[in-house]
Short mmCIF file of C-alpha atoms in Angstrom, two decimals:
data_model
loop_
_atom_site.label_atom_id
_atom_site.label_comp_id
_atom_site.label_asym_id
_atom_site.label_seq_id
_atom_site.Cartn_x
_atom_site.Cartn_y
_atom_site.Cartn_z
CA MET V 1357 0.12 -0.02 0.42
CA SER V 1358 2.09 3.44 -1.26
CA ALA V 1359 1.87 6.57 0.55
CA ILE V 1360 -0.24 8.08 -1.71
CA THR V 1361 -3.54 6.14 -1.41
CA ASP V 1362 -2.97 4.77 2.88
CA PRO V 1363 -4.24 7.56 3.86
CA MET V 1364 -3.23 6.55 7.53
CA ARG V 1365 0.15 7.56 5.68
CA ARG V 1366 -0.35 10.33 4.49
CA ARG V 1367 -1.81 11.66 7.45
CA TRP V 1368 1.52 10.24 9.34
CA ILE V 1369 3.74 11.57 6.86
CA ALA V 1370 2.31 15.02 7.15
CA ALA V 1371 2.90 15.36 11.10
CA ALA V 1372 5.72 14.36 10.68
CA GLY V 1373 6.53 17.14 8.51
CA ALA V 1374 5.14 19.52 10.59
CA LEU V 1375 7.50 18.57 13.71
CA VAL V 1376 10.55 19.95 14.17
CA GLY V 1377 13.79 18.25 15.71
CA GLY V 1378 13.42 14.84 16.98
CA HIS V 1379 10.22 14.69 19.05
CA ALA V 1380 8.72 11.07 19.67
CA LEU V 1381 5.48 10.91 16.78
CA ALA V 1382 2.55 10.99 18.53
CA GLN V 1383 -0.18 8.39 18.09
CA VAL V 1384 -2.31 10.31 15.18
CA MET V 1385 -5.98 9.07 16.14
CA PRO V 1386 -7.29 7.15 13.42
CA THR V 1387 -10.66 7.39 12.05
CA ALA V 1388 -13.52 5.16 10.58
CA GLU V 1389 -12.25 5.79 6.91
CA ASP V 1390 -8.57 4.99 8.39
CA VAL V 1391 -9.61 1.42 8.36
CA PRO V 1392 -8.93 -0.15 5.70
CA GLY V 1393 -12.22 -2.56 3.80
CA ILE V 1394 -11.79 -6.91 4.82
CA ARG V 1395 -14.63 -8.74 4.01
CA ALA V 1396 -14.16 -10.75 7.38
CA LEU V 1397 -14.46 -7.53 9.30
CA ASP V 1398 -17.25 -6.21 7.90
CA GLU V 1399 -18.90 -9.36 8.10
CA TYR V 1400 -18.07 -9.60 12.10
CA ARG V 1401 -18.96 -6.12 12.46
CA ALA V 1402 -22.75 -6.37 11.30
CA GLY V 1403 -22.79 -2.32 10.71
CA ARG V 1404 -21.53 -1.83 14.40
CA PRO V 1405 -19.56 1.57 14.56
CA LEU V 1406 -16.14 1.40 15.21
CA LYS V 1407 -15.01 3.57 19.24
CA PHE V 1408 -11.80 4.61 18.43
CA GLY V 1409 -9.13 6.15 21.22
CA ARG V 1410 -9.45 3.60 23.97
CA LEU V 1411 -8.17 0.54 22.35
CA LYS V 1412 -4.56 0.99 21.32
CA LEU V 1413 -2.70 -0.95 19.00
CA VAL V 1414 1.59 -1.15 19.15
CA VAL V 1415 3.56 -2.36 16.63
CA PRO V 1416 6.28 -1.17 15.15
CA ARG V 1417 6.60 1.28 12.08
CA ILE V 1418 8.58 -0.70 9.99
CA ALA V 1419 9.60 -4.74 10.20
CA ASP V 1420 12.80 -5.53 9.26
CA ASN V 1421 10.67 -9.11 9.16
CA GLY V 1422 7.23 -10.02 8.05
CA ASN V 1423 7.96 -12.76 9.46
CA ALA V 1424 7.45 -11.66 12.67
CA VAL V 1425 7.05 -8.55 14.24
CA SER V 1426 5.70 -7.81 17.44
CA MET V 1427 2.50 -6.57 18.44
CA ARG V 1428 1.17 -5.41 22.11
CA VAL V 1429 -2.43 -4.87 22.11
CA VAL V 1430 -3.73 -2.39 25.08
CA MET V 1431 -6.75 -0.72 27.07
CA GLU V 1432 -6.05 1.05 29.61
CA ASN V 1433 -8.75 1.38 32.08
CA ALA V 1434 -10.84 -0.70 29.81
CA PRO V 1435 -15.09 -0.43 32.24
CA ALA V 1436 -15.25 -4.12 34.30
CA GLY V 1437 -17.44 -6.44 34.90
CA ASP V 1438 -20.35 -7.24 32.31
CA ALA V 1439 -19.09 -4.11 30.40
CA GLY V 1440 -16.04 -5.19 30.21
CA VAL V 1441 -13.63 -7.22 26.96
CA ARG V 1442 -15.10 -10.31 26.23
CA SER V 1443 -13.67 -10.46 22.88
CA ILE V 1444 -10.07 -8.83 20.66
CA ARG V 1445 -9.47 -10.03 16.74
CA LEU V 1446 -6.50 -8.80 15.42
CA PHE V 1447 -7.86 -8.69 11.54
CA SER V 1448 -4.79 -8.36 8.22
CA GLU V 1449 -5.05 -5.42 5.60
CA THR V 1450 -3.63 -8.24 2.57
CA ASN V 1451 -2.66 -11.10 4.02
CA PRO V 1452 -4.07 -14.28 2.22
CA VAL V 1453 -6.12 -15.35 5.44
CA PRO V 1454 -7.90 -11.46 6.75
CA LEU V 1455 -8.56 -12.96 10.53
CA MET V 1456 -5.33 -13.80 12.14
CA ALA V 1457 -6.14 -14.38 15.79
CA ARG V 1458 -8.97 -13.93 18.28
CA PHE V 1459 -8.53 -13.53 22.08
CA ASP V 1460 -11.93 -14.49 24.14
CA PHE V 1461 -12.22 -14.15 27.60
CA ALA V 1462 -15.62 -15.44 29.43
CA VAL V 1463 -15.02 -13.20 32.32
CA PRO V 1464 -13.50 -10.29 31.17
CA PRO V 1465 -9.46 -10.20 32.29
CA PRO V 1466 -8.14 -8.19 34.92
CA ARG V 1467 -6.33 -6.32 32.41
CA VAL V 1468 -6.65 -5.89 28.67
CA GLU V 1469 -2.76 -6.90 27.62
CA ILE V 1470 -2.11 -9.23 25.38
CA GLU V 1471 1.15 -9.38 22.94
CA SER V 1472 2.49 -11.40 20.40
CA ARG V 1473 4.42 -11.86 17.44
CA ILE V 1474 2.12 -11.70 14.01
CA ARG V 1475 3.73 -12.60 10.47
CA LEU V 1476 2.80 -9.52 7.58
CA ALA V 1477 2.22 -10.29 3.78
CA GLY V 1478 3.69 -7.06 3.13
CA THR V 1479 3.25 -3.65 4.23
CA GLN V 1480 -0.67 -3.02 5.51
CA ARG V 1481 -2.53 -1.38 8.18
CA VAL V 1482 -3.98 -3.79 11.06
CA VAL V 1483 -7.24 -3.60 12.79
CA ALA V 1484 -7.20 -5.02 16.47
CA ILE V 1485 -11.83 -4.59 17.27
CA ALA V 1486 -12.17 -5.00 21.38
CA GLU V 1487 -16.01 -6.32 22.03
CA LEU V 1488 -17.61 -5.20 25.17
CA GLY V 1489 -20.89 -6.75 26.95
CA ASP V 1490 -22.82 -4.86 24.95
CA GLY V 1491 -21.38 -5.47 22.19
CA ALA V 1492 -20.00 -2.39 21.24
CA LEU V 1493 -16.97 -2.44 19.30
CA GLU V 1494 -13.79 -0.94 20.12
CA ALA V 1495 -10.89 -0.83 17.22
CA ASP V 1496 -7.76 0.70 16.19
CA VAL V 1497 -5.59 1.01 13.08
CA VAL V 1498 -1.79 0.51 12.59
CA SER V 1499 0.43 0.92 9.22
CA ILE V 1500 3.04 -0.79 9.20
CA ILE V 1501 5.91 -1.00 6.17
CA VAL V 1502 7.78 -4.51 6.07
CA THR V 1503 10.61 -4.38 3.72
CA LEU V 1504 12.40 -6.90 2.27
CA ALA V 1505 15.49 -8.67 3.44
CA ALA V 1506 18.47 -7.89 1.45
CA CYS V 1507 19.55 -10.70 0.40
CA LEU V 1508 17.92 -14.11 -0.07
CA ASP V 1509 18.51 -17.14 1.69
CA GLY V 1510 18.16 -20.61 0.33
CA SER V 1511 19.90 -22.14 3.32
CA MET C 894 52.17 1.96 -26.60
CA THR C 895 49.73 4.32 -23.92
CA ARG C 896 47.85 0.60 -24.58
CA ILE C 897 50.13 -1.71 -22.75
CA VAL C 898 49.94 1.52 -19.59
CA ALA C 899 46.63 1.31 -19.46
CA VAL C 900 45.94 -2.53 -19.81
CA ALA C 901 49.02 -2.73 -16.64
CA ALA C 902 47.20 1.17 -15.23
CA PHE C 903 43.80 -1.68 -15.06
CA ALA C 904 45.57 -4.87 -14.24
CA ALA C 905 47.12 -3.13 -10.93
CA ALA C 906 44.00 -2.10 -9.93
CA LEU C 907 42.46 -5.07 -10.31
CA ALA C 908 45.49 -6.73 -7.92
CA ALA C 909 44.86 -4.44 -6.07
CA PRO C 910 44.07 -5.38 -2.06
CA LEU C 911 40.56 -5.47 -1.25
CA ALA C 912 40.82 -3.23 2.34
CA SER C 913 39.66 0.60 1.66
CA PRO C 914 41.37 2.71 4.88
CA CYS C 915 38.18 2.59 7.13
CA ALA C 916 37.81 -1.39 7.22
CA ALA C 917 40.64 -3.46 9.13
CA ALA C 918 43.97 -1.99 9.60
CA GLU C 919 45.10 -5.44 6.17
CA PRO C 920 43.43 -7.63 4.53
CA GLY C 921 41.54 -10.18 7.16
CA GLY C 922 42.82 -8.17 10.17
CA ARG C 923 40.49 -7.94 13.01
CA PRO C 924 37.44 -4.92 12.80
CA ASP C 925 38.57 -2.73 15.99
CA PRO C 926 36.34 -1.62 17.18
CA ALA C 927 34.78 -5.46 17.12
CA ARG C 928 31.03 -4.52 16.61
CA SER C 929 28.34 -7.13 17.85
CA GLY C 930 26.04 -7.21 14.70
CA LEU C 931 23.02 -6.88 18.03
CA GLY C 932 23.66 -3.22 17.59
CA ASP C 933 22.58 -3.55 14.03
CA VAL C 934 18.64 -4.97 14.41
CA ALA C 935 15.93 -3.22 14.48
CA PRO C 936 15.33 -3.07 18.23
CA SER C 937 12.22 -5.49 18.47
CA ILE C 938 14.46 -7.92 17.33
CA ALA C 939 16.47 -6.42 20.28
CA ALA C 940 14.36 -7.18 22.81
CA LEU C 941 13.84 -10.64 21.44
CA GLN C 942 17.81 -11.76 22.34
CA ALA C 943 17.19 -9.59 25.86
CA ASP C 944 13.70 -11.29 27.02
CA ASP C 945 14.04 -15.45 28.00
CA ALA C 946 10.66 -16.03 28.60
CA ALA C 947 10.43 -14.29 24.11
CA ASN C 948 13.09 -15.68 22.57
CA PRO C 949 11.80 -17.82 20.68
CA GLY C 950 15.46 -19.49 20.82
CA MET C 951 14.93 -20.60 24.13
CA LEU C 952 12.58 -23.01 23.15
CA TRP C 953 15.63 -24.85 20.75
CA VAL C 954 17.44 -24.35 24.61
CA ASP C 955 14.47 -25.80 26.29
CA ARG C 956 15.47 -29.69 23.95
CA GLY C 957 18.83 -29.61 23.98
CA ALA C 958 18.37 -29.27 27.62
CA ALA C 959 15.90 -33.20 27.14
CA LEU C 960 19.13 -33.54 25.32
CA TRP C 961 21.45 -33.81 27.67
CA SER C 962 19.59 -35.60 30.06
CA ALA C 963 18.19 -38.22 27.54
CA SER C 964 19.85 -41.75 28.04
CA VAL C 965 21.16 -42.05 24.04
CA GLY C 966 20.03 -45.58 21.99
CA SER C 967 19.92 -48.24 23.61
CA ASN C 968 22.63 -48.37 26.21
CA GLY C 969 24.65 -44.89 25.80
CA PRO C 970 25.28 -43.00 29.08
CA ALA C 971 23.34 -39.58 29.07
CA CYS C 972 25.58 -36.70 28.36
CA SER C 973 24.82 -35.14 31.71
CA THR C 974 26.12 -38.56 32.87
CA CYS C 975 29.82 -37.26 32.62
CA HIS C 976 29.25 -33.65 32.32
CA ALA C 977 27.27 -30.80 34.40
CA ALA C 978 25.48 -28.29 32.35
CA ALA C 979 27.49 -25.50 34.66
CA ALA C 980 30.83 -27.29 33.66
CA MET C 981 30.21 -26.39 29.96
CA LYS C 982 31.42 -22.87 30.87
CA GLY C 983 33.40 -21.02 27.70
CA VAL C 984 33.68 -24.02 25.64
CA ALA C 985 31.18 -22.57 22.87
CA ALA C 986 33.94 -18.98 23.28
CA ARG C 987 37.15 -21.49 22.49
CA LEU C 988 35.61 -23.72 19.80
CA PRO C 989 36.95 -24.49 16.94
CA ALA C 990 39.63 -25.79 17.92
CA TRP C 991 42.48 -27.58 16.58
CA SER C 992 41.00 -31.81 17.93
CA GLY C 993 44.33 -33.64 17.71
CA ALA C 994 41.95 -37.06 18.04
CA ALA C 995 40.71 -36.30 14.65
CA GLY C 996 43.21 -34.33 12.73
CA ARG C 997 41.06 -31.03 11.68
CA VAL C 998 39.68 -28.14 12.79
CA VAL C 999 36.09 -28.96 15.28
CA ASP C 1000 33.08 -26.78 16.06
CA LEU C 1001 31.23 -27.23 18.84
CA GLU C 1002 28.77 -29.56 16.52
CA ASP C 1003 31.64 -31.98 15.53
CA ARG C 1004 32.59 -32.65 19.61
CA ILE C 1005 29.28 -33.13 20.45
CA ASP C 1006 28.79 -35.29 17.32
CA ALA C 1007 31.89 -37.38 18.29
CA CYS C 1008 31.04 -37.34 21.88
CA ARG C 1009 27.60 -39.58 20.18
CA THR C 1010 29.49 -42.39 18.10
CA SER C 1011 32.71 -42.03 20.10
CA ARG C 1012 31.37 -42.37 23.87
CA GLN C 1013 27.45 -42.85 23.85
CA HIS C 1014 27.20 -45.37 21.25
CA ALA C 1015 24.86 -43.91 18.86
CA PRO C 1016 24.71 -43.00 14.89
CA PRO C 1017 26.61 -38.58 14.59
CA LEU C 1018 23.30 -36.66 14.17
CA ALA C 1019 23.27 -34.79 10.47
CA ARG C 1020 23.82 -31.69 10.81
CA GLY C 1021 21.06 -28.69 10.71
CA SER C 1022 18.49 -31.04 12.45
CA GLU C 1023 16.74 -29.99 15.00
CA ASP C 1024 17.92 -32.35 17.75
CA LEU C 1025 21.74 -31.49 16.45
CA VAL C 1026 21.11 -27.75 16.82
CA ALA C 1027 19.41 -28.20 20.85
CA LEU C 1028 22.28 -29.19 21.31
CA THR C 1029 24.67 -27.15 20.47
CA ALA C 1030 22.23 -24.08 21.70
CA PHE C 1031 22.11 -25.00 24.94
CA VAL C 1032 25.98 -26.05 25.19
CA ALA C 1033 26.03 -21.99 23.37
CA ALA C 1034 24.00 -21.65 25.63
CA GLN C 1035 25.99 -22.27 28.94
CA SER C 1036 28.92 -19.91 27.67
CA ARG C 1037 26.27 -16.74 27.19
CA GLY C 1038 28.37 -13.08 27.67
CA VAL C 1039 32.02 -15.17 28.10
CA PRO C 1040 34.71 -13.51 25.26
CA ILE C 1041 35.66 -15.40 22.55
CA HIS C 1042 38.55 -16.64 22.72
CA VAL C 1043 40.24 -19.28 20.16
CA SER C 1044 43.40 -20.33 19.56
CA VAL C 1045 44.08 -20.39 15.97
CA ASP C 1046 48.44 -21.37 16.43
CA GLY C 1047 50.42 -24.47 15.83
CA PRO C 1048 47.74 -27.30 14.16
CA ALA C 1049 45.42 -24.42 13.42
CA LYS C 1050 47.94 -22.01 11.33
CA PRO C 1051 47.47 -23.75 7.72
CA ALA C 1052 43.51 -23.72 8.63
CA PHE C 1053 43.07 -20.50 9.92
CA GLU C 1054 45.62 -19.26 6.04
CA ARG C 1055 43.36 -21.32 4.20
CA ALA C 1056 40.40 -19.23 6.30
CA ARG C 1057 41.30 -16.18 5.90
CA ALA C 1058 41.79 -16.70 2.51
CA PHE C 1059 38.36 -17.67 1.93
CA TYR C 1060 37.32 -14.53 3.04
CA THR C 1061 39.19 -11.89 1.58
CA THR C 1062 38.69 -13.49 -1.95
CA ARG C 1063 35.40 -12.96 -4.15
CA ARG C 1064 33.94 -15.59 -5.44
CA GLY C 1065 29.71 -15.74 -6.36
CA GLN C 1066 27.48 -14.37 -8.87
CA MET C 1067 28.56 -11.11 -7.37
CA ASN C 1068 31.94 -11.44 -7.01
CA LEU C 1069 31.71 -10.24 -3.89
CA ALA C 1070 34.26 -10.94 -0.52
CA CYS C 1071 33.06 -11.48 2.48
CA THR C 1072 35.13 -8.73 3.58
CA SER C 1073 33.60 -5.98 0.65
CA CYS C 1074 30.63 -6.23 3.12
CA HIS C 1075 31.54 -6.86 5.98
CA ASP C 1076 34.70 -4.64 6.67
CA ASP C 1077 34.92 -2.47 3.92
CA LEU C 1078 30.93 -2.03 4.22
CA ALA C 1079 29.73 -2.42 7.77
CA GLY C 1080 27.40 0.21 9.18
CA LYS C 1081 26.23 0.85 6.10
CA ARG C 1082 22.82 0.01 4.92
CA LEU C 1083 21.89 -2.32 1.48
CA LEU C 1084 17.45 -1.51 1.51
CA ASN C 1085 17.21 -1.39 5.16
CA GLU C 1086 19.11 -3.24 6.75
CA THR C 1087 22.34 -2.59 8.89
CA ILE C 1088 25.32 -4.97 7.34
CA SER C 1089 26.86 -5.80 10.45
CA GLN C 1090 30.29 -6.93 11.00
CA GLY C 1091 29.40 -10.37 10.34
CA HIS C 1092 30.48 -12.07 13.52
CA PRO C 1093 29.45 -15.19 14.90
CA ASN C 1094 28.40 -14.75 18.55
CA ALA C 1095 25.19 -14.94 18.46
CA PHE C 1096 24.86 -18.63 17.06
CA PRO C 1097 23.68 -20.44 17.12
CA ALA C 1098 20.55 -18.06 15.98
CA TYR C 1099 17.06 -17.68 16.42
CA ARG C 1100 16.84 -16.35 12.62
CA LEU C 1101 13.65 -14.58 11.45
CA GLU C 1102 14.53 -15.49 7.51
CA TRP C 1103 14.05 -19.48 8.61
CA GLN C 1104 11.12 -19.10 11.08
CA ALA C 1105 13.36 -21.11 13.57
CA MET C 1106 17.05 -21.66 15.11
CA GLY C 1107 19.72 -22.64 12.65
CA SER C 1108 23.72 -22.32 12.71
CA LEU C 1109 25.67 -20.27 12.00
CA GLN C 1110 27.78 -22.76 9.33
CA ARG C 1111 23.46 -22.59 8.01
CA ARG C 1112 24.11 -18.63 8.05
CA LEU C 1113 27.34 -18.80 6.21
CA ARG C 1114 25.43 -20.97 3.03
CA ALA C 1115 22.79 -18.07 3.36
CA CYS C 1116 25.48 -15.68 2.97
CA LEU C 1117 26.97 -17.85 0.22
CA PHE C 1118 23.85 -17.71 -1.55
CA GLY C 1119 22.94 -14.29 -1.23
CA ILE C 1120 26.20 -13.27 -3.31
CA ARG C 1121 25.17 -16.31 -5.71
CA ALA C 1122 28.44 -18.49 -5.12
CA THR C 1123 28.54 -22.53 -4.60
CA MET C 1124 27.12 -23.58 -0.98
CA PRO C 1125 28.79 -26.00 0.38
CA GLU C 1126 26.87 -28.68 2.97
CA GLU C 1127 26.52 -27.66 6.50
CA GLY C 1128 29.75 -29.83 8.37
CA ALA C 1129 32.20 -28.56 5.10
CA ALA C 1130 36.35 -28.66 5.92
CA VAL C 1131 35.93 -24.76 4.56
CA LEU C 1132 32.87 -23.93 6.37
CA THR C 1133 34.61 -25.50 9.72
CA GLU C 1134 37.54 -23.47 9.03
CA LEU C 1135 35.98 -20.41 8.06
CA GLU C 1136 34.56 -20.49 11.61
CA LEU C 1137 38.01 -20.79 13.41
CA TYR C 1138 38.68 -17.43 10.55
CA LEU C 1139 35.35 -15.72 12.47
CA ALA C 1140 36.44 -16.33 16.08
CA TRP C 1141 39.68 -14.60 15.28
CA ARG C 1142 38.18 -11.78 13.99
CA ALA C 1143 35.02 -11.63 16.59
CA ASP C 1144 37.78 -11.83 20.46
CA GLY C 1145 36.53 -10.95 23.56
CA LEU C 1146 33.39 -10.47 21.70
CA PRO C 1147 30.98 -11.59 24.14
CA VAL C 1148 28.97 -15.17 23.68
CA GLU C 1149 25.77 -14.21 23.12
CA ALA C 1150 23.88 -17.55 21.57
CA PRO C 1151 20.61 -18.20 21.58
CA GLY C 1152 20.86 -14.86 19.56
CA VAL C 1153 18.04 -13.63 17.61
CA ARG C 1154 18.29 -11.71 14.15
CA ARG C 1155 16.32 -10.87 10.96
CA MET A 490 6.48 -33.13 22.34
CA ALA A 491 6.51 -29.71 20.90
CA PHE A 492 8.65 -27.79 23.46
CA ALA A 493 7.41 -24.61 24.94
CA ARG A 494 8.08 -22.27 27.95
CA ILE A 495 5.62 -20.57 30.79
CA VAL A 496 6.73 -17.82 32.87
CA VAL A 497 4.36 -16.72 35.29
CA PRO A 498 5.71 -15.05 38.54
CA PRO A 499 6.98 -16.84 41.68
CA ARG A 500 4.73 -15.32 44.20
CA VAL A 501 1.06 -13.45 43.13
CA ALA A 502 -1.57 -11.78 46.05
CA ARG A 503 -4.84 -13.04 46.22
CA GLY A 504 -6.19 -10.94 44.11
CA GLU A 505 -4.37 -9.00 41.91
CA ALA A 506 -3.63 -9.25 38.29
CA PHE A 507 -0.19 -11.75 37.30
CA GLU A 508 1.76 -12.36 34.11
CA VAL A 509 1.72 -15.28 31.80
CA ARG A 510 4.05 -15.60 29.29
CA VAL A 511 4.24 -18.26 27.28
CA SER A 512 6.34 -20.01 23.76
CA ILE A 513 5.00 -22.29 21.63
CA ARG A 514 7.17 -24.35 19.64
CA HIS A 515 5.00 -24.23 16.55
CA PRO A 516 5.49 -23.74 12.63
CA MET A 517 2.39 -21.99 12.29
CA GLU A 518 2.45 -23.28 8.63
CA THR A 519 0.74 -20.59 6.51
CA GLY A 520 -0.70 -23.26 4.08
CA PHE A 521 1.11 -21.55 1.14
CA ARG A 522 4.41 -22.51 1.38
CA VAL A 523 5.91 -25.41 -0.69
CA ASP A 524 8.56 -27.51 0.27
CA ASP A 525 11.71 -29.04 -2.31
CA VAL A 526 9.45 -30.90 -5.01
CA GLY A 527 6.90 -28.35 -5.15
CA LYS A 528 4.93 -30.13 -2.38
CA SER A 529 2.08 -27.77 -0.63
CA ILE A 530 2.99 -27.93 2.82
CA PRO A 531 -0.44 -27.95 4.50
CA ARG A 532 -1.14 -25.82 7.08
CA ASN A 533 -0.85 -26.08 10.77
CA THR A 534 -2.11 -23.49 13.52
CA LEU A 535 -3.21 -23.47 16.62
CA ARG A 536 -6.74 -23.69 15.91
CA GLU A 537 -8.42 -23.94 19.81
CA VAL A 538 -5.56 -22.61 22.70
CA VAL A 539 -7.56 -23.23 26.54
CA VAL A 540 -5.73 -21.52 28.91
CA ARG A 541 -6.87 -23.34 31.93
CA TYR A 542 -6.45 -21.75 35.90
CA GLY A 543 -7.49 -24.62 38.27
CA ASP A 544 -10.83 -25.39 36.97
CA ALA A 545 -11.68 -22.17 35.10
CA ILE A 546 -11.22 -21.53 31.74
CA VAL A 547 -9.63 -17.73 31.38
CA LEU A 548 -8.77 -17.07 27.89
CA ARG A 549 -9.60 -19.02 24.72
CA ALA A 550 -7.17 -18.26 22.17
CA SER A 551 -7.73 -19.29 18.02
CA LEU A 552 -3.83 -18.31 16.32
CA GLY A 553 -4.04 -18.39 12.77
CA SER A 554 -1.00 -17.73 10.09
CA GLY A 555 -1.49 -14.36 10.52
CA ILE A 556 0.73 -15.48 14.68
CA ALA A 557 3.90 -16.10 13.60
CA ALA A 558 5.73 -19.49 13.58
CA ASN A 559 7.16 -19.62 17.58
CA PRO A 560 3.69 -18.30 19.32
CA TYR A 561 4.36 -16.01 22.21
CA LEU A 562 1.86 -14.77 24.42
CA ARG A 563 2.08 -12.48 26.90
CA PHE A 564 -1.08 -12.39 29.06
CA PHE A 565 -2.62 -11.65 32.48
CA VAL A 566 -4.82 -13.68 34.89
CA THR A 567 -6.25 -12.99 38.18
CA ALA A 568 -4.74 -14.67 41.13
CA ARG A 569 -6.97 -16.95 43.02
CA GLU A 570 -6.33 -19.88 44.19
CA SER A 571 -2.75 -21.55 44.40
CA GLY A 572 -2.71 -24.32 42.19
CA PRO A 573 -1.74 -25.66 38.16
CA LEU A 574 -2.32 -23.39 35.17
CA ALA A 575 -1.89 -24.78 32.27
CA VAL A 576 -2.07 -23.90 28.30
CA GLU A 577 -3.35 -26.86 26.38
CA TRP A 578 -4.07 -26.20 22.61
CA VAL A 579 -4.71 -28.35 19.42
CA ASP A 580 -3.19 -28.15 16.38
CA ASP A 581 -4.70 -28.25 12.67
CA ALA A 582 -3.63 -31.68 12.48
CA GLY A 583 -5.75 -32.50 15.65
CA GLU A 584 -1.77 -32.58 17.02
CA PRO A 585 -2.30 -31.67 21.45
CA GLY A 586 -0.33 -29.98 23.71
CA THR A 587 0.59 -28.69 27.05
CA VAL A 588 2.36 -26.93 29.07
CA ARG A 589 2.42 -25.94 32.51
CA ALA A 590 3.09 -23.81 35.74
CA ASP A 591 2.64 -23.38 39.32
CA VAL A 592 0.93 -20.36 40.49
CA ASN A 593 1.77 -19.68 44.26
CA VAL A 594 -0.69 -17.12 45.66
CA ALA A 595 0.12 -15.58 48.81
#
C-alpha cells in the first residue's frame, strides 16, 4: 500500500513533516476512513460502529522481517464487569487469511493487554477490535512498513 | 605504447587489495573496534534476544536441555552422565579448535557428534537437524557472556590461513568477498538493513527469516547464496575453518547464544 | 512433543493481576508454502488454545497463520487459588500439547 493511497500514512508523513527537532511522533488517532475494507472484518462488525481512542495496537512502524513482528494490544482503564472486554480480534489488510487471531474471555481479564508476534505478508494496515459485554466495538488501526530482506536466503 | 600502460594500470587496479582505509588494518585483519551484530538489528529484535521468556531460541535450548539429560540409543549414557551443564561454560567461546584426535579443526557440532559416536555408542546427529541445533544451542547458551577467544596457532594455523584467504577472495555471480561487505561496508545500509561486521557470536541463532533456529554454518551458507556462490554442505571443512577464522576475528566479543537475528 | 516455556511470577497476591508468558515451538504453517520438490505444505496453526487456571478457563484463543511461527503470548490473569495454570492447545493436524506452571498465591 503506497503512501499515496494509504490515508493513514499520508497523515503520518504530514505530521512528521510538521514536527521539528527529534520529538517522538504522537500516534495519529485513526478514524473510520482509516479502516481498510476487509470482508471478514465487515462481516464480524455486522454494521456496528467502531469507536477509536481506548484500544491501542502497538507495533513497530517498520518491520525488518514480516515473519515475526512484535504486537501488543492494550486497553487502559477498561470497563469491568458486564461491560468489560469479551473478545479481541486482529485483522490483516493484505494477508491471504484476514483474521489473524482471536482471543475470548469468559470473564473480562484483570488487565486488557495481550502481546504476541504477528506475521505480515508485506506492508499493510492491521486492525484490532475489542468487543465489550454489550456488543460495542472498540478499535485501533496501525500501518506497518514491512521491508524485504537485503539478501535472499536459500539455506 | 599508451595502450600497454593503460592495460597494465587496469590489471594493477584489479589486483589491488580489497581493504579500504576505513576497514581492518590489513586484508583479513580484525575490525577495530569489534562490534556485535546486536547493534545493527531493530530494537524489537534486540528486545526478543534479551528476554528469555520471549526469545524463540530458548525453545531450542530447552529441547537441548532435555536431550542433554536423556540416555542415548539402547545403552548410551546421557551427556549429563559425564558432564555437568555448568561445566560447559566457556566451551563454545573456545571453539572451533584443532582436534588431534580428528586431525582437523572441529566446531561445537563436531565435538558433540564425536561424543555421540565414541562415548555414547550412537550415530552422529545430522548437521542441520533440529536435535543437533538444539544440543548446540544448549551448550552454547552455557557460555552466554563469555568472551570469544580461540587459538589459531600451531596445527590450526594452515586452516586459519586458508579461511582468511577464503574470507578475502571474491566469489559468486556478484563477485563479492565477505570482507567487501563486512569490513568495507559495515555500518552502511543495504535496503533497510544495516550491514553488520559479520561476527559469529550470536549463533546458533533464531533467524526470523528461517522461522527457526539455525547454526552458524547455515548462516554462512545463506550468505553464499546471497552472493550467488557455491554453497558447501553444512559440516564441510571450508565452513568449519571459516568458523575458526570468524571466531578469531571476533576475539573478545561475548557469546550471545541463543541469539535472535532477522 | 512440542517444546514450550511458560513463565509466571514466583509469588502473586490474591486478587491481583499477574502476567503469564508462554512460548510454544510450532511452525504455524500458513498453508501457502511449498517444499523443495514443489509439494504444498498443509496449513497447521494453533486453531484452539485454552488457558485453564484451576478449573476455570481464563482465556480461549485461536491463532491463525497471521501469528508468527513459534508463537508467543503474554496476557494477564487474576490470582485466586494456588495451583496449576495450564496452556493447552490442539493444532490443525489434531496434535495436542500442554505446558503448565504452578501459581503460588500468597
